[in-house]
Every structure is written in C-alpha cells, then in structure tokens.
mmCIF file of C-alpha atoms in Angstrom:
data_model
loop_
_atom_site.group_PDB
_atom_site.id
_atom_site.type_symbol
_atom_site.label_atom_id
_atom_site.label_comp_id
_atom_site.label_asym_id
_atom_site.label_seq_id
_atom_site.Cartn_x
_atom_site.Cartn_y
_atom_site.Cartn_z
ATOM 1 C CA MET A 974 -61.528 410.929 46.411
ATOM 2 C CA ALA A 975 -62.293 411.105 42.794
ATOM 3 C CA THR A 976 -65.694 411.504 40.608
ATOM 4 C CA ILE A 977 -66.113 410.882 36.971
ATOM 5 C CA LYS A 978 -65.821 414.284 36.770
ATOM 6 C CA ASP A 979 -62.609 414.324 38.173
ATOM 7 C CA ILE A 980 -61.519 411.784 35.714
ATOM 8 C CA ALA A 981 -63.314 413.630 32.655
ATOM 9 C CA LYS A 982 -61.813 416.872 33.412
ATOM 10 C CA LYS A 983 -58.132 415.324 33.732
ATOM 11 C CA LEU A 984 -58.522 413.468 30.455
ATOM 12 C CA GLY A 985 -60.604 416.464 28.541
ATOM 13 C CA ILE A 986 -62.966 414.237 27.750
ATOM 14 C CA ALA A 987 -67.057 413.971 28.435
ATOM 15 C CA THR A 988 -68.212 412.436 31.414
ATOM 16 C CA SER A 989 -70.367 410.183 29.671
ATOM 17 C CA THR A 990 -67.344 408.854 28.226
ATOM 18 C CA VAL A 991 -65.642 408.014 31.107
ATOM 19 C CA SER A 992 -68.689 406.480 32.277
ATOM 20 C CA LYS A 993 -68.832 404.451 29.200
ATOM 21 C CA GLY A 994 -65.259 403.409 29.677
ATOM 22 C CA LEU A 995 -66.086 402.096 33.273
ATOM 23 C CA ASN A 996 -68.818 400.215 32.362
ATOM 24 C CA GLY A 997 -67.637 398.355 29.576
ATOM 25 C CA ALA A 998 -69.892 400.089 26.920
ATOM 26 C CA LYS A 999 -69.130 399.126 23.348
ATOM 27 C CA ASP A 1000 -69.496 401.917 21.177
ATOM 28 C CA ILE A 1001 -65.872 403.637 22.840
ATOM 29 C CA SER A 1002 -62.404 402.404 21.532
ATOM 30 C CA GLU A 1003 -60.359 399.770 23.624
ATOM 31 C CA GLU A 1004 -57.771 402.454 23.529
ATOM 32 C CA THR A 1005 -59.840 405.301 25.289
ATOM 33 C CA ARG A 1006 -61.576 402.728 27.524
ATOM 34 C CA GLN A 1007 -57.984 401.125 28.915
ATOM 35 C CA LEU A 1008 -57.065 405.268 29.493
ATOM 36 C CA VAL A 1009 -60.195 406.063 31.473
ATOM 37 C CA LEU A 1010 -59.364 402.538 33.183
ATOM 38 C CA ASP A 1011 -55.895 403.676 34.252
ATOM 39 C CA THR A 1012 -56.712 407.243 34.891
ATOM 40 C CA ALA A 1013 -59.284 405.888 37.207
ATOM 41 C CA VAL A 1014 -57.036 403.560 39.067
ATOM 42 C CA GLU A 1015 -54.418 406.350 39.515
ATOM 43 C CA MET A 1016 -57.045 408.780 40.898
ATOM 44 C CA GLY A 1017 -58.490 406.079 43.558
ATOM 45 C CA TYR A 1018 -61.559 405.708 41.486
ATOM 46 C CA ALA A 1019 -61.911 402.070 41.770
ATOM 47 C CA VAL A 1020 -62.278 401.736 45.719
ATOM 48 C CA LYS A 1021 -64.961 404.367 45.446
ATOM 49 C CA ARG A 1022 -67.006 402.682 42.911
ATOM 50 C CA VAL A 1023 -66.978 399.204 44.941
ATOM 51 C CA GLN A 1024 -68.034 400.993 48.043
ATOM 52 C CA ARG A 1025 -70.891 403.295 46.848
ATOM 53 C CA LYS A 1026 -72.196 400.350 44.530
ATOM 54 C CA GLY A 1027 -72.064 397.995 47.253
ATOM 55 C CA THR A 1028 -70.694 395.612 44.986
ATOM 56 C CA HIS A 1029 -70.145 391.973 45.924
ATOM 57 C CA LYS A 1030 -68.239 390.554 43.214
ATOM 58 C CA VAL A 1031 -64.804 388.650 43.967
ATOM 59 C CA CYS A 1032 -62.487 386.620 41.780
ATOM 60 C CA ILE A 1033 -60.001 383.861 42.436
ATOM 61 C CA LEU A 1034 -57.125 384.199 40.540
ATOM 62 C CA ILE A 1035 -54.799 380.881 39.705
ATOM 63 C CA GLU A 1036 -51.534 380.641 38.685
ATOM 64 C CA ASN A 1037 -49.384 377.471 38.523
ATOM 65 C CA MET A 1038 -51.923 375.542 40.534
ATOM 66 C CA GLU A 1039 -54.135 372.520 39.638
ATOM 67 C CA TYR A 1040 -57.750 372.699 40.882
ATOM 68 C CA ASN A 1041 -60.277 370.764 38.972
ATOM 69 C CA SER A 1042 -60.013 367.839 40.923
ATOM 70 C CA ILE A 1043 -59.857 366.646 44.523
ATOM 71 C CA ASP A 1044 -56.782 364.901 44.070
ATOM 72 C CA GLN A 1045 -55.206 368.574 43.212
ATOM 73 C CA PHE A 1046 -53.917 370.916 45.619
ATOM 74 C CA GLY A 1047 -56.256 373.928 44.841
ATOM 75 C CA TYR A 1048 -59.424 371.819 44.661
ATOM 76 C CA GLU A 1049 -60.350 371.782 48.295
ATOM 77 C CA ILE A 1050 -59.372 375.604 48.493
ATOM 78 C CA ILE A 1051 -61.439 376.600 45.927
ATOM 79 C CA VAL A 1052 -64.326 374.963 47.365
ATOM 80 C CA GLY A 1053 -63.657 376.347 50.935
ATOM 81 C CA PHE A 1054 -63.635 380.225 49.750
ATOM 82 C CA LYS A 1055 -66.883 379.213 47.496
ATOM 83 C CA LEU A 1056 -68.520 378.019 50.449
ATOM 84 C CA ALA A 1057 -67.889 380.767 52.849
ATOM 85 C CA ALA A 1058 -68.791 383.275 50.077
ATOM 86 C CA ALA A 1059 -72.190 381.890 49.512
ATOM 87 C CA ARG A 1060 -73.281 381.958 52.784
ATOM 88 C CA ARG A 1061 -72.375 386.182 52.536
ATOM 89 C CA HIS A 1062 -74.040 386.037 49.465
ATOM 90 C CA PHE A 1063 -70.903 386.971 47.380
ATOM 91 C CA ASP A 1064 -70.469 385.721 44.011
ATOM 92 C CA VAL A 1065 -67.030 384.018 42.992
ATOM 93 C CA THR A 1066 -65.726 384.256 39.550
ATOM 94 C CA VAL A 1067 -62.533 381.633 39.347
ATOM 95 C CA LEU A 1068 -59.975 382.490 36.425
ATOM 96 C CA PRO A 1069 -57.072 381.005 35.713
ATOM 97 C CA THR A 1070 -53.779 383.322 34.574
ATOM 98 C CA ASN A 1071 -50.481 383.599 32.880
ATOM 99 C CA LEU A 1072 -47.529 385.986 32.432
ATOM 100 C CA ASN A 1073 -48.969 386.768 29.412
ATOM 101 C CA MET A 1074 -52.132 387.982 30.531
ATOM 102 C CA GLN A 1075 -50.388 389.910 33.423
ATOM 103 C CA ALA A 1076 -48.177 391.682 31.017
ATOM 104 C CA GLU A 1077 -50.965 392.594 29.147
ATOM 105 C CA GLU A 1078 -52.972 394.533 31.393
ATOM 106 C CA LYS A 1079 -52.326 396.053 34.862
ATOM 107 C CA TYR A 1080 -54.037 394.400 37.937
ATOM 108 C CA ASP A 1081 -56.115 397.331 39.496
ATOM 109 C CA SER A 1082 -57.388 397.935 35.595
ATOM 110 C CA PHE A 1083 -58.298 394.500 35.774
ATOM 111 C CA MET A 1084 -60.003 394.361 38.460
ATOM 112 C CA LEU A 1085 -62.129 398.074 37.864
ATOM 113 C CA LYS A 1086 -62.517 396.618 34.494
ATOM 114 C CA ASN A 1087 -64.602 393.737 35.452
ATOM 115 C CA GLY A 1088 -66.373 395.079 38.408
ATOM 116 C CA PHE A 1089 -64.611 392.855 41.316
ATOM 117 C CA CYS A 1090 -64.301 394.346 44.627
ATOM 118 C CA GLY A 1091 -61.865 392.174 45.561
ATOM 119 C CA ALA A 1092 -59.217 388.691 44.851
ATOM 120 C CA PHE A 1093 -57.817 385.821 45.912
ATOM 121 C CA LEU A 1094 -54.556 385.103 44.556
ATOM 122 C CA LEU A 1095 -53.504 381.305 44.820
ATOM 123 C CA GLY A 1096 -50.256 379.773 43.324
ATOM 124 C CA PHE A 1097 -48.249 383.028 41.984
ATOM 125 C CA SER A 1098 -44.491 383.513 42.555
ATOM 126 C CA LEU A 1099 -42.749 386.045 43.559
ATOM 127 C CA HIS A 1100 -41.816 387.084 39.782
ATOM 128 C CA ASP A 1101 -45.005 387.231 38.797
ATOM 129 C CA ASP A 1102 -46.259 390.502 37.561
ATOM 130 C CA TYR A 1103 -49.436 391.194 39.617
ATOM 131 C CA ILE A 1104 -47.633 390.050 42.822
ATOM 132 C CA ALA A 1105 -45.351 393.208 41.823
ATOM 133 C CA GLN A 1106 -48.197 395.033 41.233
ATOM 134 C CA VAL A 1107 -50.026 394.465 44.457
ATOM 135 C CA HIS A 1108 -47.613 396.292 46.153
ATOM 136 C CA LYS A 1109 -49.313 399.622 45.072
ATOM 137 C CA THR A 1110 -52.776 398.359 45.004
ATOM 138 C CA SER A 1111 -55.699 400.057 46.671
ATOM 139 C CA VAL A 1112 -57.835 396.838 45.637
ATOM 140 C CA PRO A 1113 -58.568 394.431 48.566
ATOM 141 C CA THR A 1114 -56.401 391.775 47.774
ATOM 142 C CA VAL A 1115 -55.699 387.931 49.747
ATOM 143 C CA LEU A 1116 -52.743 386.112 48.505
ATOM 144 C CA PHE A 1117 -51.804 382.053 49.540
ATOM 145 C CA ASP A 1118 -48.442 381.680 50.834
ATOM 146 C CA ASN A 1119 -46.856 385.072 49.797
ATOM 147 C CA VAL A 1120 -46.380 388.526 52.038
ATOM 148 C CA ILE A 1121 -46.120 391.951 50.909
ATOM 149 C CA GLN A 1122 -46.386 395.060 53.133
ATOM 150 C CA ASN A 1123 -49.762 396.885 51.906
ATOM 151 C CA ARG A 1124 -52.981 397.780 53.944
ATOM 152 C CA HIS A 1125 -54.976 396.571 51.575
ATOM 153 C CA VAL A 1126 -53.228 393.098 50.876
ATOM 154 C CA GLY A 1127 -53.441 390.156 53.206
ATOM 155 C CA SER A 1128 -51.958 386.583 53.189
ATOM 156 C CA VAL A 1129 -53.422 383.236 54.451
ATOM 157 C CA GLY A 1130 -51.110 379.806 54.841
ATOM 158 C CA THR A 1131 -50.256 377.144 56.678
ATOM 159 C CA ASP A 1132 -47.649 377.390 59.727
ATOM 160 C CA GLY A 1133 -44.911 376.017 57.791
ATOM 161 C CA PHE A 1134 -42.704 376.565 60.628
ATOM 162 C CA GLU A 1135 -44.702 374.430 62.997
ATOM 163 C CA GLY A 1136 -45.148 372.033 60.306
ATOM 164 C CA ILE A 1137 -41.635 371.466 59.323
ATOM 165 C CA GLU A 1138 -40.834 371.197 63.138
ATOM 166 C CA LEU A 1139 -43.324 368.212 63.635
ATOM 167 C CA ALA A 1140 -41.398 366.666 60.875
ATOM 168 C CA VAL A 1141 -38.164 366.605 61.833
ATOM 169 C CA ARG A 1142 -39.113 366.080 65.703
ATOM 170 C CA LEU A 1143 -40.335 362.923 64.488
ATOM 171 C CA LEU A 1144 -37.760 361.841 62.488
ATOM 172 C CA ALA A 1145 -35.448 363.060 65.213
ATOM 173 C CA ASP A 1146 -37.213 360.860 67.973
ATOM 174 C CA GLY A 1147 -36.727 357.898 65.673
ATOM 175 C CA GLY A 1148 -33.080 358.334 66.013
ATOM 176 C CA HIS A 1149 -32.454 359.998 62.113
ATOM 177 C CA LYS A 1150 -29.500 362.279 62.330
ATOM 178 C CA ARG A 1151 -29.063 362.782 58.416
ATOM 179 C CA ILE A 1152 -32.118 364.104 57.379
ATOM 180 C CA ALA A 1153 -32.184 365.448 54.090
ATOM 181 C CA LEU A 1154 -34.974 368.296 52.656
ATOM 182 C CA LEU A 1155 -36.019 368.341 48.916
ATOM 183 C CA ASN A 1156 -37.943 371.544 48.999
ATOM 184 C CA GLY A 1157 -39.978 373.547 46.260
ATOM 185 C CA ALA A 1158 -38.934 375.941 43.744
ATOM 186 C CA LYS A 1159 -36.589 378.692 44.508
ATOM 187 C CA ASN A 1160 -38.871 381.788 43.614
ATOM 188 C CA SER A 1161 -41.538 380.566 46.036
ATOM 189 C CA MET A 1162 -42.178 382.423 49.400
ATOM 190 C CA VAL A 1163 -43.059 379.193 50.837
ATOM 191 C CA THR A 1164 -39.777 377.499 49.666
ATOM 192 C CA LYS A 1165 -37.601 379.920 51.650
ATOM 193 C CA GLU A 1166 -39.748 379.624 54.853
ATOM 194 C CA ARG A 1167 -39.358 375.672 54.424
ATOM 195 C CA HIS A 1168 -35.942 375.923 54.231
ATOM 196 C CA ASP A 1169 -35.705 378.198 56.950
ATOM 197 C CA ALA A 1170 -37.728 376.328 59.648
ATOM 198 C CA PHE A 1171 -35.731 373.193 58.046
ATOM 199 C CA LEU A 1172 -32.653 374.749 59.648
ATOM 200 C CA GLU A 1173 -33.972 376.088 62.865
ATOM 201 C CA SER A 1174 -35.677 372.843 63.681
ATOM 202 C CA MET A 1175 -32.466 370.605 62.963
ATOM 203 C CA GLU A 1176 -30.569 373.299 65.243
ATOM 204 C CA ARG A 1177 -33.522 372.876 68.131
ATOM 205 C CA HIS A 1178 -32.664 368.851 68.096
ATOM 206 C CA LYS A 1179 -29.137 369.273 68.038
ATOM 207 C CA LEU A 1180 -28.590 367.753 64.330
ATOM 208 C CA THR A 1181 -26.085 368.907 62.048
ATOM 209 C CA VAL A 1182 -27.165 370.186 58.459
ATOM 210 C CA ASP A 1183 -25.191 368.657 55.693
ATOM 211 C CA PRO A 1184 -25.485 371.352 52.501
ATOM 212 C CA ALA A 1185 -25.538 368.668 50.731
ATOM 213 C CA LEU A 1186 -28.639 366.960 51.841
ATOM 214 C CA VAL A 1187 -30.580 370.176 51.362
ATOM 215 C CA GLN A 1188 -32.062 370.669 47.317
ATOM 216 C CA ASN A 1189 -34.161 372.955 45.675
ATOM 217 C CA GLY A 1190 -36.680 371.060 43.043
ATOM 218 C CA TRP A 1191 -40.286 371.965 42.279
ATOM 219 C CA PHE A 1192 -43.643 371.028 43.264
ATOM 220 C CA VAL A 1193 -43.994 368.071 41.123
ATOM 221 C CA ALA A 1194 -42.733 364.092 41.421
ATOM 222 C CA ASP A 1195 -40.199 364.038 39.002
ATOM 223 C CA CYS A 1196 -37.979 366.327 40.195
ATOM 224 C CA ALA A 1197 -37.087 363.334 42.807
ATOM 225 C CA LYS A 1198 -35.115 361.997 40.155
ATOM 226 C CA GLN A 1199 -32.435 364.285 40.277
ATOM 227 C CA HIS A 1200 -31.758 364.348 44.154
ATOM 228 C CA VAL A 1201 -32.237 360.884 45.589
ATOM 229 C CA ALA A 1202 -29.119 359.384 44.411
ATOM 230 C CA HIS A 1203 -27.457 362.231 45.635
ATOM 231 C CA PHE A 1204 -29.159 361.992 49.186
ATOM 232 C CA LEU A 1205 -28.228 358.358 49.411
ATOM 233 C CA GLU A 1206 -24.514 358.877 48.346
ATOM 234 C CA HIS A 1207 -24.206 361.536 51.388
ATOM 235 C CA GLY A 1208 -25.876 359.049 53.983
ATOM 236 C CA ALA A 1209 -29.472 360.102 54.256
ATOM 237 C CA THR A 1210 -31.842 357.916 56.031
ATOM 238 C CA ALA A 1211 -34.997 360.013 56.066
ATOM 239 C CA ILE A 1212 -36.140 362.775 53.443
ATOM 240 C CA VAL A 1213 -38.730 365.730 54.185
ATOM 241 C CA CYS A 1214 -40.221 366.523 51.261
ATOM 242 C CA ALA A 1215 -42.142 370.016 50.749
ATOM 243 C CA SER A 1216 -45.173 368.594 48.865
ATOM 244 C CA ASP A 1217 -47.032 364.953 48.705
ATOM 245 C CA LEU A 1218 -46.246 365.380 45.018
ATOM 246 C CA ILE A 1219 -42.469 365.715 45.572
ATOM 247 C CA ALA A 1220 -42.832 362.529 48.069
ATOM 248 C CA SER A 1221 -44.660 360.573 45.786
ATOM 249 C CA GLY A 1222 -41.738 360.859 43.256
ATOM 250 C CA VAL A 1223 -39.061 359.994 46.155
ATOM 251 C CA ILE A 1224 -40.900 357.165 47.031
ATOM 252 C CA ALA A 1225 -40.659 355.957 43.407
ATOM 253 C CA GLU A 1226 -37.218 356.868 42.961
ATOM 254 C CA LEU A 1227 -35.853 355.125 45.990
ATOM 255 C CA LYS A 1228 -37.907 351.678 44.808
ATOM 256 C CA ARG A 1229 -35.902 351.861 41.772
ATOM 257 C CA LEU A 1230 -32.591 352.416 43.366
ATOM 258 C CA GLY A 1231 -33.474 349.028 45.556
ATOM 259 C CA LYS A 1232 -33.917 350.899 48.930
ATOM 260 C CA ARG A 1233 -37.143 350.147 51.248
ATOM 261 C CA VAL A 1234 -39.026 352.453 52.876
ATOM 262 C CA PRO A 1235 -39.076 353.143 55.579
ATOM 263 C CA GLU A 1236 -36.801 349.870 56.910
ATOM 264 C CA ASP A 1237 -33.806 351.808 54.775
ATOM 265 C CA VAL A 1238 -35.279 355.411 54.074
ATOM 266 C CA SER A 1239 -38.059 357.047 55.757
ATOM 267 C CA VAL A 1240 -40.142 359.684 53.713
ATOM 268 C CA ILE A 1241 -42.500 362.498 54.634
ATOM 269 C CA GLY A 1242 -44.519 364.947 52.790
ATOM 270 C CA PHE A 1243 -46.491 368.258 53.228
ATOM 271 C CA ASP A 1244 -49.958 368.892 52.154
ATOM 272 C CA ASP A 1245 -51.671 365.573 53.080
ATOM 273 C CA LEU A 1246 -53.295 365.485 49.595
ATOM 274 C CA PRO A 1247 -56.065 362.090 49.081
ATOM 275 C CA ILE A 1248 -52.903 360.502 47.421
ATOM 276 C CA ALA A 1249 -50.985 360.513 50.192
ATOM 277 C CA GLN A 1250 -52.858 357.477 51.886
ATOM 278 C CA HIS A 1251 -52.979 355.728 48.849
ATOM 279 C CA LEU A 1252 -49.216 355.415 48.159
ATOM 280 C CA CYS A 1253 -47.288 352.346 48.934
ATOM 281 C CA PRO A 1254 -46.233 352.796 51.636
ATOM 282 C CA ALA A 1255 -49.016 354.943 52.784
ATOM 283 C CA LEU A 1256 -47.274 358.580 53.334
ATOM 284 C CA THR A 1257 -46.642 359.839 56.789
ATOM 285 C CA THR A 1258 -46.903 364.243 56.000
ATOM 286 C CA VAL A 1259 -48.200 367.511 57.371
ATOM 287 C CA ARG A 1260 -51.668 368.185 56.630
ATOM 288 C CA GLN A 1261 -52.868 371.754 55.756
ATOM 289 C CA ASP A 1262 -56.588 371.936 55.840
ATOM 290 C CA ARG A 1263 -57.351 373.312 52.699
ATOM 291 C CA VAL A 1264 -60.915 373.866 52.782
ATOM 292 C CA SER A 1265 -60.242 375.546 56.274
ATOM 293 C CA LEU A 1266 -57.819 377.566 54.085
ATOM 294 C CA GLY A 1267 -60.132 378.934 51.727
ATOM 295 C CA LYS A 1268 -62.604 379.824 54.003
ATOM 296 C CA SER A 1269 -60.133 381.724 55.921
ATOM 297 C CA ALA A 1270 -59.077 383.382 52.728
ATOM 298 C CA PHE A 1271 -62.714 384.772 51.912
ATOM 299 C CA MET A 1272 -63.203 385.829 55.692
ATOM 300 C CA LEU A 1273 -59.775 387.675 55.376
ATOM 301 C CA LEU A 1274 -61.003 389.283 51.971
ATOM 302 C CA GLU A 1275 -64.240 390.361 53.082
ATOM 303 C CA GLU A 1276 -62.634 392.205 56.292
ATOM 304 C CA LEU A 1277 -60.156 394.249 54.069
ATOM 305 C CA ILE A 1278 -62.895 394.926 51.868
ATOM 306 C CA GLY A 1279 -64.448 396.368 54.807
ATOM 307 C CA GLY A 1280 -62.101 398.607 55.436
ATOM 308 C CA VAL A 1281 -60.233 396.371 58.130
ATOM 309 C CA SER A 1282 -56.559 395.676 57.501
ATOM 310 C CA ILE A 1283 -55.233 392.478 58.298
ATOM 311 C CA GLY A 1284 -51.621 391.293 57.449
ATOM 312 C CA LYS A 1285 -51.249 387.667 57.716
ATOM 313 C CA LEU A 1286 -53.444 384.328 58.668
ATOM 314 C CA LEU A 1287 -51.952 381.146 59.561
ATOM 315 C CA LEU A 1288 -53.764 378.086 60.161
ATOM 316 C CA ARG A 1289 -52.121 375.189 62.474
ATOM 317 C CA PRO A 1290 -50.603 372.314 60.739
ATOM 318 C CA GLU A 1291 -50.991 368.469 61.859
ATOM 319 C CA LEU A 1292 -48.705 365.595 61.465
ATOM 320 C CA ILE A 1293 -50.438 362.392 59.699
ATOM 321 C CA ILE A 1294 -48.327 359.264 60.783
ATOM 322 C CA ARG A 1295 -48.480 356.384 58.379
ATOM 323 C CA GLU A 1296 -46.396 354.108 57.057
ATOM 324 C CA SER A 1297 -43.571 355.624 54.835
ATOM 325 C CA THR A 1298 -41.482 356.693 58.511
ATOM 326 C CA GLY A 1299 -39.976 354.459 60.961
ATOM 327 C CA PRO A 1300 -36.746 354.797 63.191
ATOM 328 C CA CYS A 1301 -33.196 354.975 61.649
ATOM 329 C CA PRO A 1302 -31.798 351.946 60.260
ATOM 330 C CA GLU A 1303 -28.562 352.516 62.237
ATOM 331 C CA LYS A 1304 -30.325 352.688 65.550
ATOM 332 C CA GLU A 1305 -33.172 350.992 66.973
ATOM 333 C CA ALA A 1306 -35.529 353.557 68.208
ATOM 334 C CA PRO A 1307 -38.846 353.181 70.062
ATOM 335 C CA LYS A 1308 -42.062 352.414 67.713
ATOM 336 C CA ILE A 1309 -43.766 355.704 67.028
ATOM 337 C CA PRO A 1310 -47.896 355.456 67.825
ATOM 338 C CA GLN A 1311 -49.804 355.493 64.508
ATOM 339 C CA LYS A 1312 -52.061 358.730 65.342
ATOM 340 C CA SER A 1313 -51.803 362.566 64.619
ATOM 341 C CA LEU A 1314 -49.614 364.664 66.643
ATOM 342 C CA TYR A 1315 -50.366 368.565 66.630
ATOM 343 C CA PHE A 1316 -47.682 371.089 67.470
#
C-alpha cells in the first residue's frame, strides 16, 4: 500500500509537502493540496491512513432529504445513527450536500481531506456524482435505498417488496380491483423497486394492472394534483402512495374533487411519518422504523470499516391500519380489524 514517500516520489515533491497536503496545512497552495489528495486516493493511501491512525470520525452526507424536525423523514434516521455511533465512541458530522459541491470535489478526496473513515449517504439519486463515484471507492460507505456492486459499499433500507405486498393484500382483501400506484421520482432506485413490487403483488392477487393507474410523481404532496383526477377517470377505488407526503396530497385532492376517504376511495401511504396519524382521516401506511434504519446503517458502516464486506441489509416493514382504507364501494367486504399487520 502507498506511503507518503511513494506519493512524494510520484509527484516529484518533498515528503513534507505531501504530509502538509494530507493534513490540511495552510502554507501550501490549494492546487498542490488537491493534487496530493487526488494522488493519495489514486494510490490507495486513504484506507491505510484510517487504519494506521485508528480514526473514528464518520459523516452523514444528505441530498434532497429534510431532516431538521421529527416530522421530516431523515430526522429519526440520523438520531438512530448518532445513538449507535455514540455507544462506539465515533464522532458523527452531518453535512448537507448538493450537485455543485459534488462537482467541485471528488468523493474520495473529500473524505480524505476531512479525515473521515466512512460515510452514510442519505437521499441521493442515481444521477448524483457521488453515487457514480462510489462504484470505485475504497472508502467504507453505506447507501440508503441504493445498491451498487463494490465490496467497500453497503446498502440499508426497508424491504419495499414486502411493504407493497402488505398494502395490496389489504386492498385486495377489501374487494378492491382498480388499484392505482402514485410512485416517487423516476431517477430513484426505491421508486423502481416499489413499481416492480406493485406489479408482482397485483399479479399474486390475480388483479389486472391498468397502465393508466401507475404513475410517477415526486416525494412531495403537490404531485397529487397532477394525477388524482386521472386515476378517478380510470375507475380507481384505491390509491397506493410511495410516501406519506404523497398520500397527504392525495387525500387533500380527493376532498377537493368531492370524494370521500375511504367511502369512495381508499388511500395507503408509505413511511408512517408523525403526520400520518394526524391526517383526516388518519392514514393507513407502511411503517419504516427509521430509528432502527439509522442504527443499522451505523452497524453496517462499522463492519465495512473493519474490513467485513456486507452488501445489503433490509428491515421488515409493518402495515399500520388506520381510517383511510375500507372496503371497495362496489362490493361490501368484511371489515378489516384495526391493528398492525406484518408480512
């Protein structure tokens, strides 16, 4: 594995200059420092430095995800990660990022420059620069709801196939046949997973999928305005939503159009954010245990840092049945008990 002398020899500069570049000294130019960092990454120095110094400093990089209050999806994930990290005496830095930041500095260089021995990436989409770069990284990295083939990179999430199956099964048992899916953004791996899960679940319950009833939106409430009327025109009696925020928009739009929930249309969300139980009617939803997701992400990252390669860790979902679902209005079905269901 490369040493400071190896880097100095390759660049034709003094070992002291390499040391300054790696340790953030102020008396060398930014251009030289970046050259040293890029060369160190290229030669595999980053991993050696972490192992030799026994560093316990990791970061959570966040893109396109709210996390400042308990009502926001990322909040409890970060709480869970920090709780697990504190028990193992790791320092955690939470850093919001964006496409501009990712374009300015390569992922491995950023990690080495800031002394991080690993990272948890939250909210990243498939087109983000850092997702492309971690395909070749040697920095221990955990992704949320994204999967790539790299022994240094693992993934954590909730089993979307089980979650969607729980939702479709509930609706099918209630006599619904015209079930719609309002999914998330197209450039998300979790969106594709939930789409495929919906098709499989509908087939499993011998229900026909109408392409007009399967649409992509965004993980925000406003996207409902563009799709709910279309679903109604095509006879939907139930709408499965890729998030609780989408579901909240669906319920609001149904009310605006004069439809009752669940008497006319049943609605199911995904996540079980605090907002779910305060909607009117209270939202039936697929629960993700976000604190446990954060704890699991740290556990996975610690194993990767220790040299144990783990590909994917999935938590089990739970269906929380509330008042937004009921029997199909075209066929009175037996009442579903108000309780939690597991796969």
